[in-house]
Amino acid sequence: MTPLSHPSKETQHWHSYSALWRKALLIAIPFGALAFIAGWVFEYPSGQVTHFDLIAYPLMALVMIALEVILAMRGDSLRFVVLAIIVGASSFFLAKLCFLLFGSLDVLQKQLNFTETFYWVPVIYLLSFLVPGFISGRVVATAFTSLFLLVSLIYTGLLAIPLQAWGLVYALIQINLANGVQLALTYAFINFKEKYTQAQTYAETVEQFAYTDSLTKLPNRLSFNTTLEHVLKSVQEQNKKLALFFVDLDNFKVVNDTLGHAAGDSLLLQVAERLKSVARQDDVLARISGDEFVLVMQGFDTNRQVELLARRLQAALMIPFSVSGQSLTVTASIGVSLFPEHGQDALTLLRHADSAMYRVKHSGKNDVKHYEGGVDAELEKSRVLEKDLNVALAEKQFEVHFQPLFDLKKGTIRKVEALVRWKHPELGWISPGEFIPLAEETGFINRLGSWVLRTACEQAKDWQRLGWDETCVTVNISPLQFMQPSFYQEVVDALEAATLSPEGLELEITEGIMLHGSEHVLGTLAKLRRLGVSIALDDFGTGYSSLAYLRDLPIDCIKIDRSFIRDLGTPYKAPQFALALVSTIVDLANYLDIKVVAEGIETSAQRDLLVDLECHLGQGYYFAKPMPADAFRTVLFKENQEVVQQAHSLAN
Ligand code: C2E
Ligand code: MG
Ligand code: MG
C-alpha cells in the first residue's frame, strides 16, 4: 500500500479539521442571512426593488437560517450544508443575472444592480474548497461560472451590442473575468493544499513506518534507542534508577518453521499484548527485532522490584497461547541491565542486557539473569561461533563421540549415546552445551541433527557387523528438528542408508518438545514406535509436569537428569529428597513398564544406591566418559571386568 492512498489518514485529517470548519460556518451563515435580509429591506425604499428580489431575498434568508439550524443541531451535516449553500447561492446568482439581463428593467437599473449583487460570488469559490476533497462543491462552482459566462455571451450577442449598451457589456466583461480568475486561483489553491496534505500524510506515514514495528505497533529499535536516550537523561537529572529487560522468546523458530509465519506473527502479537499488560504506564516497551522485546522500567527503589517485574514478565507468558487452533506454551530468556551500575548510555545498557539474555540461553533458557561484567567477551564468542557454525559442517569439524549406558546389575554395555563434538580450528574442542543452543536459535540444528543421526546409525551398523548383536545407539533430537515435517522420513532414510534395523536406534527427546503442539508430537512418536524405533525422555525431572508426561507420551525409557543423581549419596545436599524422588520415578516407571536410565553416575556409592532402587541402566563418568568411535569399539569388545577398570581410571 502506498502512503498516498492511505484513506485512514485523509479521514483522520478531515476529522480534525471538520470541527473547525463547522465553527467558522456557524458564525458565517448568519452574516449571509443578514445580507439577504438587508438586500430585501434596503432595496425596497431605494426604489430599485424588483419582483425577483421581493421573492428571492427573503427565500434565501430563510434557507440560510434553516441551514444554520441544521448545522448547529447535527455535527455530521457539514458537507450537506456547504453543498446546499453553494447550490443555493449559485442558483440565486444565476437567476438574478438572468432576471437582470432579460427582465423588463431599463439599462441603468440593470447596471446599478450589477455593482451590488455580485460582490458575494467569491463566497461560492471559497466554500467549494473549504471541505477537503469535496468534488461536488467544485463541480457546482465550475458549472456556475460557465453558465454565468454563457448567459452573459447570449445577452451581449443578442441584446447589448445591438442596443449599444456598452456600460453593461463592460460590467459583464469585468464580472466574468473576475469569476474566471477566482475560479482558476481556487483550483490552484486546492491543488496546492491537496499536494501539501498528501506530502504531510506521506511524511507522517514514512515516520510511522520508520519508528513503529508494523506487526505489533510497538516502537521499533530505532525509536526505542531515541526514547531510551531521553528517558536516561531525565532519570539522570532526577538521580533515579532504571532497569532494562531484554526479553527473547525461547525456540520461537520452531513455531515459525513448523506452524508457518502467520502463526509466528499471531504469537508475536499475543506476546506483545501480554507484555503490555505487565508494563506500567511509565515503562517503555518495544519490539527490537524478530522475537526480541525490550522493556524499560524507571523510578524504582529496590532491586526486589526489578526481580518482581522480571517474574511477572515470565508469568505473563506462561499461560498457553492459542495459535492456529493449537495451544502453545512459550518461555522466554530475560536479561537485565541496570542504570547506573551497568552502563551510562542507551547502547551500552542494551548490549549488556542482551549479553545477560545470552547467558540465560546458554544455561538452559527460560530464566532471568542480570548483567555481569566480563560477559561481553562471552557474548562476542557466541556471535563468532554462531557465524562459524555454518561452515563447520562442510569443513568436517564435527565429530560424534559415544558414551556407553550400562546394565547396572550385570555391568554390561546395553546402549551407547551419540554426543556431538565440535573441533573449532582456532578455539579447539567446544562442548555441545555451548553450541547446541546457538544452532537451535539459527535453525542450523536441523542439518547438524540429520548428520549426527546418519553418522550414529552407520557407526552402530559397524559395531553390529563386528559382533555386537543387540546394538542400540541413542541419538539426541532437538525439538526444532523433531518438529520438521520431514523428520520421520529422515529417520527412515538414515536407517535405510546404514541398513540398520529400527530396533538398533533410540531417539532422545526432552519434555520441551511437548510445548510445541502436542497432537503432532504424539502422532510422530507413535509412528516412530510403530516403525520399531524406541523413544527415551531425556533430562527427566528438569522440565514442567514430568509425571503427567509419563502417562501421555508414548515412550520406552526415561533418563533421570544428572542433577538428581548428583545429590544421591552426598550428605550435604538433601539426599533424602533426591532419594525419594529417584525412587518414586523408578517405581512409577516400573509400574508403567518404562525403562529407567540414571544419568551422570560419578561414584560407586551412587551406583550402589541406584541398584538398590532397582534402576535398570546407568551412564556416567564412573563407567566411561564420552569417547571417539574407535575408543568405544575397544571398550565394547573387552571383558566386562576390564571395562569397569578403565571406567575407574577415566573417572579419576
Ligand atoms: P544429554 O543428552 O543429557 O547428554 C548427557 C551429557 O552429560 C553429556 O554432555 C555427557 O558428556 C554428560 N555426562 C555424562 N555422564 C556424566 C557424568 O558422570 N558427569 C558429568 N558431569 N557429565 C556427564 P555433553 O556431551 O556435553 O552434551 C550436553 C548436551 O548437549 C546433551 O545432554 C544433549 O542435550 C546435547 N547434545 C549433545 N549432542 C547432541 C546432538 O547430537 N544433538 C542434540 N540435539 N543435542 C545434543
Ligand atoms: Mg541425551
Ligand atoms: Mg540428559
XYZ file of C-alpha atoms and ligand atoms in Angstrom:
700
model
C 0.000 0.000 0.000
C 1.399 3.379 -0.925
C 1.180 6.008 1.730
C -0.650 8.371 -0.658
C -3.615 6.099 -0.955
C -3.957 5.883 2.775
C -7.676 6.620 3.295
C -7.499 6.485 7.056
C -5.011 9.355 7.104
C -7.307 11.556 4.959
C -10.199 10.685 7.178
C -8.054 11.494 10.166
C -7.277 14.935 8.752
C -10.895 15.507 7.847
C -11.983 14.694 11.371
C -9.537 17.078 12.927
C -10.476 19.929 10.556
C -14.243 19.453 10.226
C -14.896 20.710 13.736
C -13.027 23.913 12.894
C -14.881 24.385 9.572
C -18.187 23.863 11.313
C -17.487 26.535 13.888
C -16.446 29.011 11.184
C -19.602 28.342 9.179
C -21.851 28.685 12.203
C -20.512 32.228 12.504
C -20.538 32.982 8.739
C -24.025 31.756 7.762
C -25.909 34.349 9.886
C -23.955 37.058 8.037
C -25.118 35.595 4.732
C -28.709 35.545 6.015
C -28.324 39.167 7.168
C -27.035 40.172 3.722
C -30.153 38.740 2.064
C -32.454 40.386 4.614
C -30.600 43.686 4.136
C -30.990 43.370 0.370
C -34.694 42.906 0.809
C -35.177 45.688 3.394
C -32.961 48.342 1.802
C -33.789 47.858 -1.839
C -37.470 48.397 -1.214
C -37.235 52.076 -0.109
C -34.455 52.697 -2.680
C -36.995 52.105 -5.369
C -34.723 49.598 -7.074
C -36.633 46.595 -5.905
C -37.640 44.043 -8.499
C -40.119 41.196 -8.405
C -37.238 38.808 -8.270
C -35.739 40.499 -5.228
C -39.046 40.535 -3.426
C -39.260 36.763 -3.560
C -35.635 35.599 -3.756
C -34.086 37.658 -0.954
C -36.398 36.543 1.875
C -36.371 32.999 0.463
C -32.575 32.878 0.539
C -32.538 34.375 4.056
C -34.886 31.608 5.196
C -32.720 28.949 3.509
C -29.674 30.346 5.341
C -31.432 30.276 8.702
C -32.600 26.696 8.077
C -29.045 25.636 7.186
C -27.703 27.324 10.320
C -30.169 25.343 12.426
C -29.264 22.058 10.697
C -25.553 22.708 11.148
C -25.988 23.634 14.797
C -28.027 20.539 15.548
C -26.193 17.878 13.552
C -22.470 17.532 13.876
C -22.219 15.405 10.704
C -24.098 17.815 8.419
C -21.126 19.959 7.331
C -20.813 18.540 3.804
C -24.553 18.792 3.205
C -24.752 22.383 4.458
C -21.775 23.503 2.384
C -23.203 21.906 -0.745
C -26.623 23.426 -0.052
C -25.087 26.902 0.251
C -23.092 26.512 -2.956
C -26.072 25.187 -4.937
C -28.495 27.697 -3.383
C -26.236 30.730 -3.851
C -25.212 29.710 -7.403
C -28.848 29.285 -8.407
C -29.696 32.603 -6.818
C -26.939 34.496 -8.596
C -27.631 32.852 -11.930
C -31.362 33.502 -11.649
C -30.662 37.077 -10.614
C -28.357 37.517 -13.620
C -30.998 36.176 -15.990
C -33.651 38.331 -14.416
C -31.480 41.429 -14.617
C -30.459 40.866 -18.194
C -33.654 39.579 -19.690
C -36.200 41.194 -17.327
C -38.034 44.398 -18.163
C -35.667 46.756 -16.308
C -34.051 49.689 -18.053
C -30.340 49.643 -18.748
C -29.429 51.959 -15.874
C -31.292 49.833 -13.361
C -29.578 46.722 -14.717
C -26.179 48.358 -14.317
C -26.886 49.509 -10.758
C -27.959 46.055 -9.657
C -24.740 44.558 -11.010
C -22.424 46.542 -8.787
C -24.026 45.461 -5.531
C -25.096 41.887 -6.044
C -22.060 40.101 -7.322
C -19.695 41.020 -4.501
C -20.768 37.760 -2.984
C -19.826 35.434 -5.808
C -16.297 34.694 -4.400
C -18.004 33.106 -1.383
C -19.069 30.258 -3.645
C -15.453 29.637 -4.640
C -14.263 29.833 -1.092
C -16.857 27.313 0.024
C -16.116 24.977 -2.862
C -12.663 24.225 -1.485
C -13.488 24.647 2.143
C -14.215 20.965 2.569
C -11.166 18.824 1.661
C -11.759 16.511 -1.285
C -15.254 17.931 -1.775
C -15.645 17.299 -5.506
C -19.350 18.121 -5.875
C -18.774 21.634 -4.472
C -16.177 22.299 -7.144
C -18.342 20.899 -9.933
C -21.189 23.210 -8.956
C -18.848 26.233 -8.719
C -17.370 25.485 -12.155
C -20.792 24.889 -13.708
C -21.982 28.166 -12.216
C -19.069 30.106 -13.726
C -19.635 28.518 -17.141
C -23.365 29.203 -17.117
C -22.704 32.742 -15.966
C -20.404 33.202 -18.955
C -22.893 31.583 -21.324
C -25.764 33.805 -20.181
C -23.507 36.879 -20.476
C -22.457 35.928 -24.011
C -26.041 35.306 -25.124
C -27.157 38.606 -23.718
C -24.214 40.507 -25.189
C -24.645 38.952 -28.599
C -28.415 39.252 -28.786
C -29.193 42.473 -26.950
C -26.318 44.526 -25.539
C -24.411 45.030 -28.781
C -27.495 45.791 -30.916
C -28.681 48.231 -28.193
C -25.157 49.609 -27.846
C -25.377 49.194 -24.023
C -21.580 49.439 -23.619
C -21.747 50.033 -19.861
C -23.428 46.671 -19.369
C -21.030 44.952 -21.748
C -18.162 46.388 -19.701
C -19.761 45.200 -16.441
C -20.299 41.710 -17.878
C -16.702 41.507 -19.140
C -15.395 42.560 -15.710
C -17.509 40.162 -13.711
C -16.747 37.183 -15.977
C -13.044 37.922 -15.933
C -13.144 38.177 -12.147
C -15.104 34.913 -11.958
C -12.564 33.169 -14.206
C -9.603 34.424 -12.200
C -11.220 33.469 -8.909
C -12.060 30.008 -10.166
C -8.532 29.488 -11.518
C -6.999 30.682 -8.249
C -9.331 28.492 -6.255
C -8.279 25.467 -8.281
C -4.633 26.348 -7.896
C -5.127 26.674 -4.162
C -6.999 23.383 -3.907
C -4.235 21.646 -5.835
C -1.558 23.140 -3.674
C -3.400 22.312 -0.484
C -4.010 18.713 -1.508
C -0.429 18.164 -2.604
C 0.699 19.645 0.685
C -1.640 17.419 2.685
C -0.510 14.393 0.713
C 3.109 15.243 1.360
C 2.316 15.690 5.014
C 0.452 12.387 5.133
C 3.307 10.729 3.307
C 5.859 12.157 5.717
C 3.792 11.050 8.685
C 3.376 7.567 7.234
C 7.069 7.258 6.485
C 7.812 8.374 10.004
C 5.369 5.863 11.339
C 6.975 3.105 9.253
C 10.426 4.133 10.352
C 9.641 4.256 14.037
C 6.929 1.676 14.568
C 7.025 -2.062 14.319
C 4.419 -2.792 11.667
C 3.214 -6.016 13.296
C 2.761 -5.122 16.943
C 2.565 -1.332 16.511
C 5.106 -1.076 19.299
C 8.097 1.255 18.913
C 10.880 -0.397 16.924
C 14.618 -0.443 17.601
C 15.213 2.975 16.045
C 12.574 4.740 18.051
C 13.459 2.749 21.164
C 17.074 3.964 21.076
C 15.946 7.590 20.869
C 13.332 7.145 23.593
C 15.811 5.407 25.859
C 18.274 8.295 25.447
C 15.542 10.738 26.530
C 14.430 8.585 29.437
C 18.042 8.188 30.544
C 18.528 11.951 30.550
C 15.540 12.567 32.767
C 16.434 9.649 35.044
C 19.959 11.052 35.365
C 18.658 14.521 36.204
C 16.360 13.171 38.869
C 19.023 10.879 40.239
C 16.844 7.836 39.730
C 17.484 4.257 38.642
C 16.453 2.429 35.516
C 16.205 -1.233 34.563
C 16.259 -2.603 31.034
C 14.742 -6.027 30.414
C 15.775 -7.855 27.259
C 13.135 -10.498 26.533
C 13.866 -13.157 23.912
C 11.379 -15.948 23.272
C 12.765 -19.462 23.529
C 12.579 -21.641 20.426
C 10.426 -19.163 18.544
C 11.941 -20.562 15.388
C 10.191 -23.857 15.989
C 6.798 -22.138 15.849
C 7.728 -20.167 12.751
C 9.214 -23.116 10.910
C 6.622 -25.692 11.794
C 3.358 -23.748 12.009
C 4.208 -21.073 9.430
C 4.905 -17.354 9.515
C 1.272 -16.359 10.002
C 1.232 -18.419 13.195
C 4.548 -16.863 14.224
C 3.093 -13.387 13.693
C -0.013 -14.233 15.651
C 2.123 -15.493 18.523
C 4.264 -12.330 18.499
C 1.147 -10.165 18.570
C -0.217 -12.036 21.555
C 3.144 -11.904 23.297
C 3.241 -8.119 22.746
C -0.208 -7.813 24.320
C 0.824 -9.897 27.334
C 3.971 -7.844 27.844
C 1.943 -4.633 27.515
C -0.356 -5.849 30.244
C 2.622 -6.170 32.580
C 4.221 -2.828 31.686
C 3.258 0.114 33.851
C 2.299 3.485 32.450
C 5.810 4.969 32.561
C 7.551 1.872 31.232
C 8.735 1.779 27.635
C 8.030 -1.396 25.690
C 9.452 -2.010 22.218
C 9.996 -4.847 19.767
C 13.529 -4.501 18.506
C 13.691 -7.488 16.176
C 12.097 -10.883 15.423
C 11.283 -12.339 18.808
C 13.157 -9.758 20.880
C 11.292 -7.299 23.078
C 12.706 -4.741 25.487
C 11.075 -3.129 28.450
C 12.457 -0.155 30.321
C 11.389 0.376 33.894
C 12.224 3.663 35.543
C 11.845 5.051 39.002
C 12.133 2.012 41.259
C 13.599 1.914 44.751
C 14.855 -1.584 45.335
C 16.237 -4.349 43.164
C 13.477 -6.505 44.533
C 11.038 -4.545 42.347
C 13.166 -5.366 39.307
C 13.105 -9.011 40.261
C 9.357 -8.917 40.676
C 8.789 -7.318 37.293
C 11.011 -9.920 35.624
C 8.989 -12.686 37.251
C 5.769 -11.013 36.193
C 7.036 -10.883 32.611
C 7.775 -14.591 32.763
C 4.435 -15.360 34.390
C 2.565 -13.352 31.741
C 3.943 -15.671 29.060
C 3.310 -18.874 30.963
C -0.418 -19.128 30.224
C -0.667 -21.102 26.947
C -1.231 -19.132 23.742
C -3.755 -20.098 21.132
C -2.107 -20.123 17.712
C -3.682 -21.612 14.563
C -6.098 -23.557 16.722
C -3.279 -25.038 18.786
C -2.394 -24.376 22.344
C 1.261 -23.331 22.653
C 3.362 -22.779 25.743
C 6.096 -20.221 25.356
C 9.002 -19.415 27.621
C 11.413 -16.523 27.451
C 15.022 -15.816 28.324
C 15.295 -12.451 30.057
C 18.475 -10.420 30.512
C 18.502 -7.372 32.780
C 20.858 -4.403 32.881
C 20.620 -1.588 35.408
C 21.376 2.088 35.223
C 23.700 3.413 36.577
C 25.519 0.191 37.609
C 25.798 -1.473 34.202
C 26.102 1.436 31.796
C 25.590 5.143 31.297
C 24.207 5.237 27.770
C 21.427 3.548 25.861
C 23.618 1.398 23.645
C 25.723 0.033 26.493
C 22.684 -0.792 28.590
C 21.051 -2.553 25.663
C 24.209 -4.517 24.859
C 24.627 -5.586 28.458
C 21.005 -6.683 28.827
C 21.479 -8.605 25.571
C 24.565 -10.350 26.895
C 22.749 -11.257 30.133
C 19.973 -12.726 27.992
C 22.570 -14.749 26.067
C 23.784 -16.206 29.341
C 20.245 -17.356 30.075
C 20.086 -19.016 26.658
C 23.303 -20.828 27.382
C 22.261 -22.114 30.721
C 19.090 -23.779 29.544
C 16.790 -20.819 28.674
C 13.558 -19.834 30.485
C 15.172 -17.775 33.220
C 16.175 -14.265 34.246
C 19.774 -13.121 34.684
C 21.381 -9.796 35.450
C 24.344 -8.469 33.556
C 27.701 -9.493 34.940
C 30.894 -7.730 33.920
C 33.083 -9.701 31.568
C 30.222 -11.454 29.877
C 30.671 -9.311 26.817
C 33.618 -11.457 25.814
C 31.349 -14.481 26.123
C 28.721 -12.770 24.028
C 31.296 -11.932 21.419
C 32.431 -15.539 21.380
C 28.849 -16.708 20.891
C 28.486 -14.404 17.933
C 31.685 -15.765 16.396
C 30.553 -19.335 16.992
C 27.135 -18.616 15.508
C 28.832 -17.413 12.347
C 31.367 -20.246 12.226
C 28.721 -22.941 12.693
C 27.574 -22.535 9.101
C 30.843 -23.662 7.580
C 31.760 -26.172 10.281
C 29.696 -28.990 8.826
C 31.058 -28.611 5.295
C 34.595 -28.439 6.696
C 34.090 -31.630 8.690
C 34.773 -30.001 12.050
C 32.135 -32.069 13.859
C 32.711 -35.472 15.376
C 30.347 -37.832 17.118
C 31.559 -39.280 20.419
C 29.955 -42.171 22.213
C 29.197 -42.810 25.869
C 28.033 -46.276 26.931
C 24.948 -46.996 29.032
C 25.400 -49.919 31.408
C 23.094 -52.519 32.843
C 23.566 -51.569 36.482
C 23.201 -55.089 37.847
C 25.229 -57.006 35.283
C 27.743 -54.278 34.487
C 27.442 -54.879 30.737
C 27.035 -52.304 27.989
C 23.433 -52.112 26.786
C 23.303 -48.984 24.684
C 25.508 -46.142 23.584
C 24.643 -42.442 23.407
C 25.866 -40.378 20.454
C 27.087 -36.950 21.591
C 28.256 -34.435 19.072
C 31.548 -32.529 19.472
C 32.900 -29.539 17.570
C 36.582 -29.137 16.914
C 36.861 -25.450 16.116
C 40.006 -24.657 14.047
C 41.043 -21.840 16.419
C 39.171 -22.406 19.670
C 39.666 -26.175 19.942
C 37.028 -28.527 21.333
C 33.699 -26.872 22.045
C 31.064 -28.641 24.088
C 27.531 -29.115 22.765
C 26.200 -27.199 25.769
C 27.788 -24.157 24.175
C 26.877 -24.536 20.514
C 23.611 -26.530 20.518
C 21.601 -23.529 21.845
C 23.153 -21.366 19.125
C 22.373 -23.972 16.491
C 18.794 -24.094 17.771
C 18.442 -20.326 17.597
C 19.636 -20.208 13.991
C 17.915 -23.359 12.796
C 21.258 -24.936 11.898
C 20.395 -27.738 14.327
C 18.283 -29.366 11.590
C 21.248 -30.010 9.323
C 23.556 -30.865 12.193
C 20.998 -33.216 13.773
C 20.487 -35.072 10.492
C 24.207 -35.540 10.129
C 24.571 -36.883 13.694
C 21.650 -39.240 13.112
C 23.148 -40.661 9.906
C 26.646 -40.914 11.397
C 25.371 -42.658 14.548
C 23.342 -45.179 12.519
C 26.363 -46.012 10.338
C 28.572 -46.455 13.395
C 26.016 -48.693 15.081
C 25.849 -50.848 11.964
C 29.672 -51.199 12.018
C 29.625 -52.462 15.615
C 26.800 -54.817 14.763
C 28.885 -56.250 11.941
C 31.768 -56.680 14.387
C 29.584 -58.797 16.670
C 27.565 -56.543 18.968
C 24.264 -58.348 18.399
C 21.947 -56.122 20.389
C 23.317 -52.864 19.139
C 21.401 -49.820 20.297
C 22.565 -46.292 19.626
C 20.695 -43.384 21.200
C 20.623 -40.024 19.439
C 19.611 -36.657 20.932
C 16.927 -34.855 18.940
C 16.297 -31.146 19.355
C 12.632 -30.001 19.428
C 13.202 -27.919 16.312
C 14.481 -30.951 14.410
C 11.718 -33.168 15.711
C 9.022 -30.711 14.597
C 10.214 -30.675 10.975
C 7.534 -32.267 8.764
C 10.270 -34.336 7.104
C 11.678 -35.671 10.378
C 10.049 -39.109 10.278
C 11.275 -39.658 6.729
C 14.749 -38.530 7.767
C 14.850 -41.295 10.375
C 13.655 -43.878 7.844
C 16.302 -42.709 5.336
C 19.107 -42.769 7.921
C 18.204 -46.352 8.904
C 17.973 -47.456 5.300
C 21.252 -45.819 4.303
C 23.031 -47.615 7.156
C 20.994 -50.814 6.702
C 20.375 -50.688 10.441
C 17.188 -52.227 11.773
C 14.931 -49.736 13.645
C 15.409 -51.685 16.891
C 19.040 -50.551 16.838
C 18.047 -46.897 17.206
C 16.663 -44.911 20.117
C 15.777 -41.220 19.921
C 16.196 -38.979 22.959
C 13.678 -36.199 23.215
C 13.084 -33.712 26.035
C 9.892 -32.562 27.688
C 10.328 -29.234 25.901
C 9.007 -30.956 22.805
C 5.543 -31.046 24.355
C 5.410 -27.268 24.284
C 5.032 -27.309 20.534
C 1.611 -28.634 19.712
C 1.028 -31.980 21.357
C -1.008 -33.628 18.584
C 1.764 -33.501 16.016
C 4.303 -34.682 18.602
C 2.197 -37.634 19.726
C 1.479 -38.604 16.103
C 5.154 -38.634 15.124
C 6.180 -40.503 18.273
C 3.556 -43.174 17.638
C 4.684 -43.560 14.014
C 8.315 -43.920 15.062
C 7.458 -46.573 17.612
C 5.390 -48.476 15.073
C 8.472 -48.449 12.878
C 10.409 -50.095 15.707
C 12.490 -47.143 16.890
C 12.413 -46.602 20.656
C 11.954 -43.270 22.389
C 13.695 -42.032 25.514
C 12.733 -38.967 27.555
C 15.989 -37.166 28.333
C 16.844 -34.897 31.285
C 13.774 -36.139 33.110
C 12.711 -34.025 36.064
C 14.073 -30.703 34.869
C 11.005 -29.686 32.845
C 7.420 -28.884 33.699
C 4.896 -31.520 34.687
C 7.101 -34.522 34.221
C 4.867 -37.113 35.805
C 1.937 -36.299 33.524
C 4.205 -36.777 30.506
C 4.990 -40.291 31.680
C 1.327 -41.079 31.244
C 0.753 -39.168 27.988
C 3.882 -39.718 25.941
C 4.447 -42.986 24.115
C 7.971 -43.666 25.427
C 10.144 -46.664 26.201
C 12.692 -45.161 28.509
C 13.318 -42.179 30.773
C 16.680 -40.726 31.653
C 16.725 -39.186 35.127
C 18.611 -35.938 34.961
C 22.135 -35.727 36.306
C 21.159 -33.098 38.869
C 19.138 -35.671 40.859
C 21.808 -38.350 40.676
C 24.445 -35.856 41.786
C 22.590 -35.300 45.051
C 22.378 -39.031 45.763
C 24.855 -40.081 48.399
C 26.084 -36.545 49.114
C 25.174 -35.908 52.729
C 25.077 -32.131 52.484
C 22.655 -31.844 49.542
C 19.291 -33.070 50.814
C 19.985 -36.666 49.816
C 16.667 -37.846 51.239
C 14.817 -35.699 48.785
C 16.872 -36.934 45.818
C 16.486 -40.494 47.035
C 12.711 -40.168 47.418
C 12.409 -38.556 44.039
C 14.534 -41.119 42.174
C 12.827 -43.979 43.937
C 9.365 -42.569 43.048
C 10.333 -42.145 39.418
C 11.757 -45.675 39.255
C 8.639 -47.149 40.909
C 6.304 -45.284 38.620
C 8.347 -46.206 35.540
C 8.414 -49.870 36.572
C 4.671 -49.736 37.038
C 4.224 -48.234 33.573
C 6.718 -50.694 32.090
C 9.168 -47.964 31.133
C 12.936 -48.466 31.447
C 14.919 -46.027 33.600
C 18.415 -44.696 32.981
C 20.292 -42.753 35.634
C 22.444 -40.066 34.029
C 25.717 -38.777 35.420
C 26.725 -41.544 37.805
C 30.123 -40.490 39.128
C 30.659 -42.642 42.215
C 30.248 -46.249 43.256
C 28.018 -45.062 46.116
C 25.598 -43.587 43.623
C 25.683 -46.753 41.561
C 25.014 -48.948 44.619
C 22.068 -46.821 45.689
C 20.608 -46.972 42.203
C 20.987 -50.759 42.099
C 19.102 -50.930 45.401
C 16.366 -48.757 43.962
C 16.090 -51.168 41.031
C 17.101 -48.633 38.445
C 17.884 -50.566 35.255
C 20.532 -48.646 33.417
C 23.200 -46.110 34.235
C 25.509 -43.740 32.401
C 28.261 -41.576 33.771
C 31.912 -40.848 34.266
C 32.035 -43.643 36.844
C 31.715 -46.082 33.939
C 33.057 -44.157 30.979
C 33.242 -40.669 29.561
C 32.064 -39.972 26.006
C 34.818 -41.116 23.603
C 35.574 -41.330 19.881
C 34.086 -44.263 17.951
C 37.368 -46.228 17.793
C 37.901 -45.974 21.553
C 34.365 -47.142 22.171
C 34.895 -50.151 19.924
C 37.883 -51.154 22.041
C 35.853 -50.757 25.249
C 32.896 -52.631 23.789
C 34.800 -55.739 22.881
C 36.860 -56.054 26.054
C 35.945 -58.170 29.050
C 33.394 -56.512 31.299
C 35.868 -56.520 34.162
C 38.328 -54.531 32.102
C 35.611 -52.102 31.129
C 34.910 -51.234 34.704
C 38.611 -50.846 35.451
C 39.006 -48.480 32.552
C 35.957 -46.556 33.671
C 37.525 -46.096 37.088
C 40.715 -44.752 35.624
C 38.801 -42.389 33.322
C 36.731 -41.080 36.191
C 39.792 -40.346 38.300
P 22.467 -35.096 27.446
O 21.760 -35.676 26.295
O 21.780 -35.118 28.739
O 23.837 -35.830 27.498
C 24.492 -36.153 28.666
C 25.536 -35.132 28.965
O 26.051 -35.394 30.249
C 26.728 -35.230 28.026
O 27.275 -33.936 27.924
C 27.679 -36.103 28.808
O 29.028 -35.934 28.440
C 27.448 -35.623 30.191
N 27.758 -36.634 31.185
C 27.596 -37.952 31.101
N 27.985 -38.549 32.261
C 28.390 -37.553 33.086
C 28.906 -37.540 34.424
O 29.083 -38.536 35.086
N 29.195 -36.309 34.954
C 29.033 -35.166 34.225
N 29.347 -34.020 34.815
N 28.564 -35.165 32.975
C 28.224 -36.348 32.402
P 27.627 -33.318 26.559
O 28.188 -34.329 25.622
O 28.418 -32.096 26.818
O 26.208 -32.905 25.975
C 25.435 -31.956 26.584
C 24.080 -31.912 25.984
O 24.139 -31.460 24.644
C 23.420 -33.253 25.914
O 22.847 -33.572 27.143
C 22.405 -33.031 24.860
O 21.256 -32.410 25.375
C 23.101 -32.056 23.945
N 23.617 -32.785 22.789
C 24.759 -33.480 22.642
N 24.846 -33.987 21.414
C 23.731 -33.628 20.753
C 23.215 -33.864 19.433
O 23.814 -34.541 18.597
N 22.023 -33.309 19.114
C 21.318 -32.567 20.020
N 20.147 -32.045 19.649
N 21.759 -32.333 21.259
C 22.957 -32.878 21.633
Mg 20.889 -37.250 25.875
Mg 20.373 -35.766 29.633
